[in-house]
Coordinates of C-alpha atoms in Angstrom, one line a residue:
M33 CA -42.3 -151.7 130.2
W34 CA -44.9 -153.5 132.3
L35 CA -46.9 -156.5 131.2
A36 CA -50.1 -157.6 132.9
G37 CA -50.2 -161.3 133.8
N38 CA -53.0 -163.4 135.2
K39 CA -53.3 -161.7 138.6
K40 CA -49.9 -160.0 138.8
V41 CA -48.1 -157.3 136.9
Q42 CA -44.6 -158.3 135.8
R43 CA -41.9 -156.1 134.4
A44 CA -40.5 -157.1 131.0
V45 CA -36.7 -156.7 131.0
N46 CA -34.8 -156.3 127.8
T47 CA -31.3 -157.9 127.5
L48 CA -29.6 -154.4 127.9
E49 CA -31.0 -154.0 131.4
E50 CA -30.2 -157.5 132.8
N51 CA -26.8 -156.7 134.1
T52 CA -28.0 -153.6 136.0
L53 CA -30.8 -155.4 137.9
D54 CA -30.3 -155.2 141.6
W55 CA -27.0 -153.3 141.1
R56 CA -26.3 -150.6 143.6
P57 CA -23.4 -148.2 143.3
A58 CA -20.5 -148.3 145.9
T59 CA -17.0 -147.0 146.0
G60 CA -14.6 -149.3 144.2
L61 CA -17.2 -150.9 141.9
S62 CA -17.2 -150.8 138.2
I63 CA -20.2 -149.4 136.3
P64 CA -22.3 -151.9 134.4
D65 CA -21.7 -151.7 130.7
R66 CA -18.7 -149.5 131.4
P67 CA -16.2 -151.9 133.1
D68 CA -13.3 -149.4 132.7
W69 CA -15.0 -146.9 134.9
I70 CA -14.6 -147.3 138.7
L71 CA -16.7 -145.4 141.2
S72 CA -14.4 -143.3 143.4
A73 CA -16.6 -141.0 145.5
H74 CA -20.3 -140.5 146.3
L75 CA -21.0 -136.9 145.7
G76 CA -24.7 -136.6 146.7
T77 CA -28.2 -137.9 146.7
G78 CA -31.4 -136.3 145.4
G79 CA -34.9 -137.1 144.4
F80 CA -33.9 -138.9 141.2
G81 CA -30.9 -141.0 142.5
E82 CA -27.3 -140.6 143.4
I83 CA -24.4 -138.7 141.9
W84 CA -21.0 -140.5 141.8
Q85 CA -17.5 -139.5 140.7
A86 CA -15.7 -142.2 138.7
A87 CA -12.3 -142.6 137.0
D88 CA -11.4 -144.4 133.8
V89 CA -8.8 -147.1 134.8
N90 CA -6.9 -146.6 131.5
T91 CA -6.8 -142.8 131.1
H92 CA -7.5 -141.7 134.7
V93 CA -10.0 -139.2 133.4
Q94 CA -12.6 -138.2 136.0
H95 CA -16.3 -138.1 135.2
V96 CA -19.6 -137.8 137.1
F97 CA -22.4 -140.3 136.7
Q98 CA -26.0 -140.3 138.0
S99 CA -27.5 -143.5 139.3
F100 CA -31.2 -143.7 139.0
C101 CA -32.3 -145.8 142.0
K102 CA -35.8 -147.0 142.6
S103 CA -36.7 -146.8 146.3
N104 CA -38.4 -149.9 147.8

């Protein structure tokens, strides 16, 4: 959500988004809001973000996650 200020536009951030601000995926990092999932491999990049393979540290189950990254 975007809110217009005096002369600038500022983004309103809800509390659920705070821990993902400025987070970038990398091998070995845990996923915000999913601390038991560790990124293990970068699988690809496309127009909407990146695809990563991750493993659950408790069960060793493999899963694929998509990271939506804003380009600067």
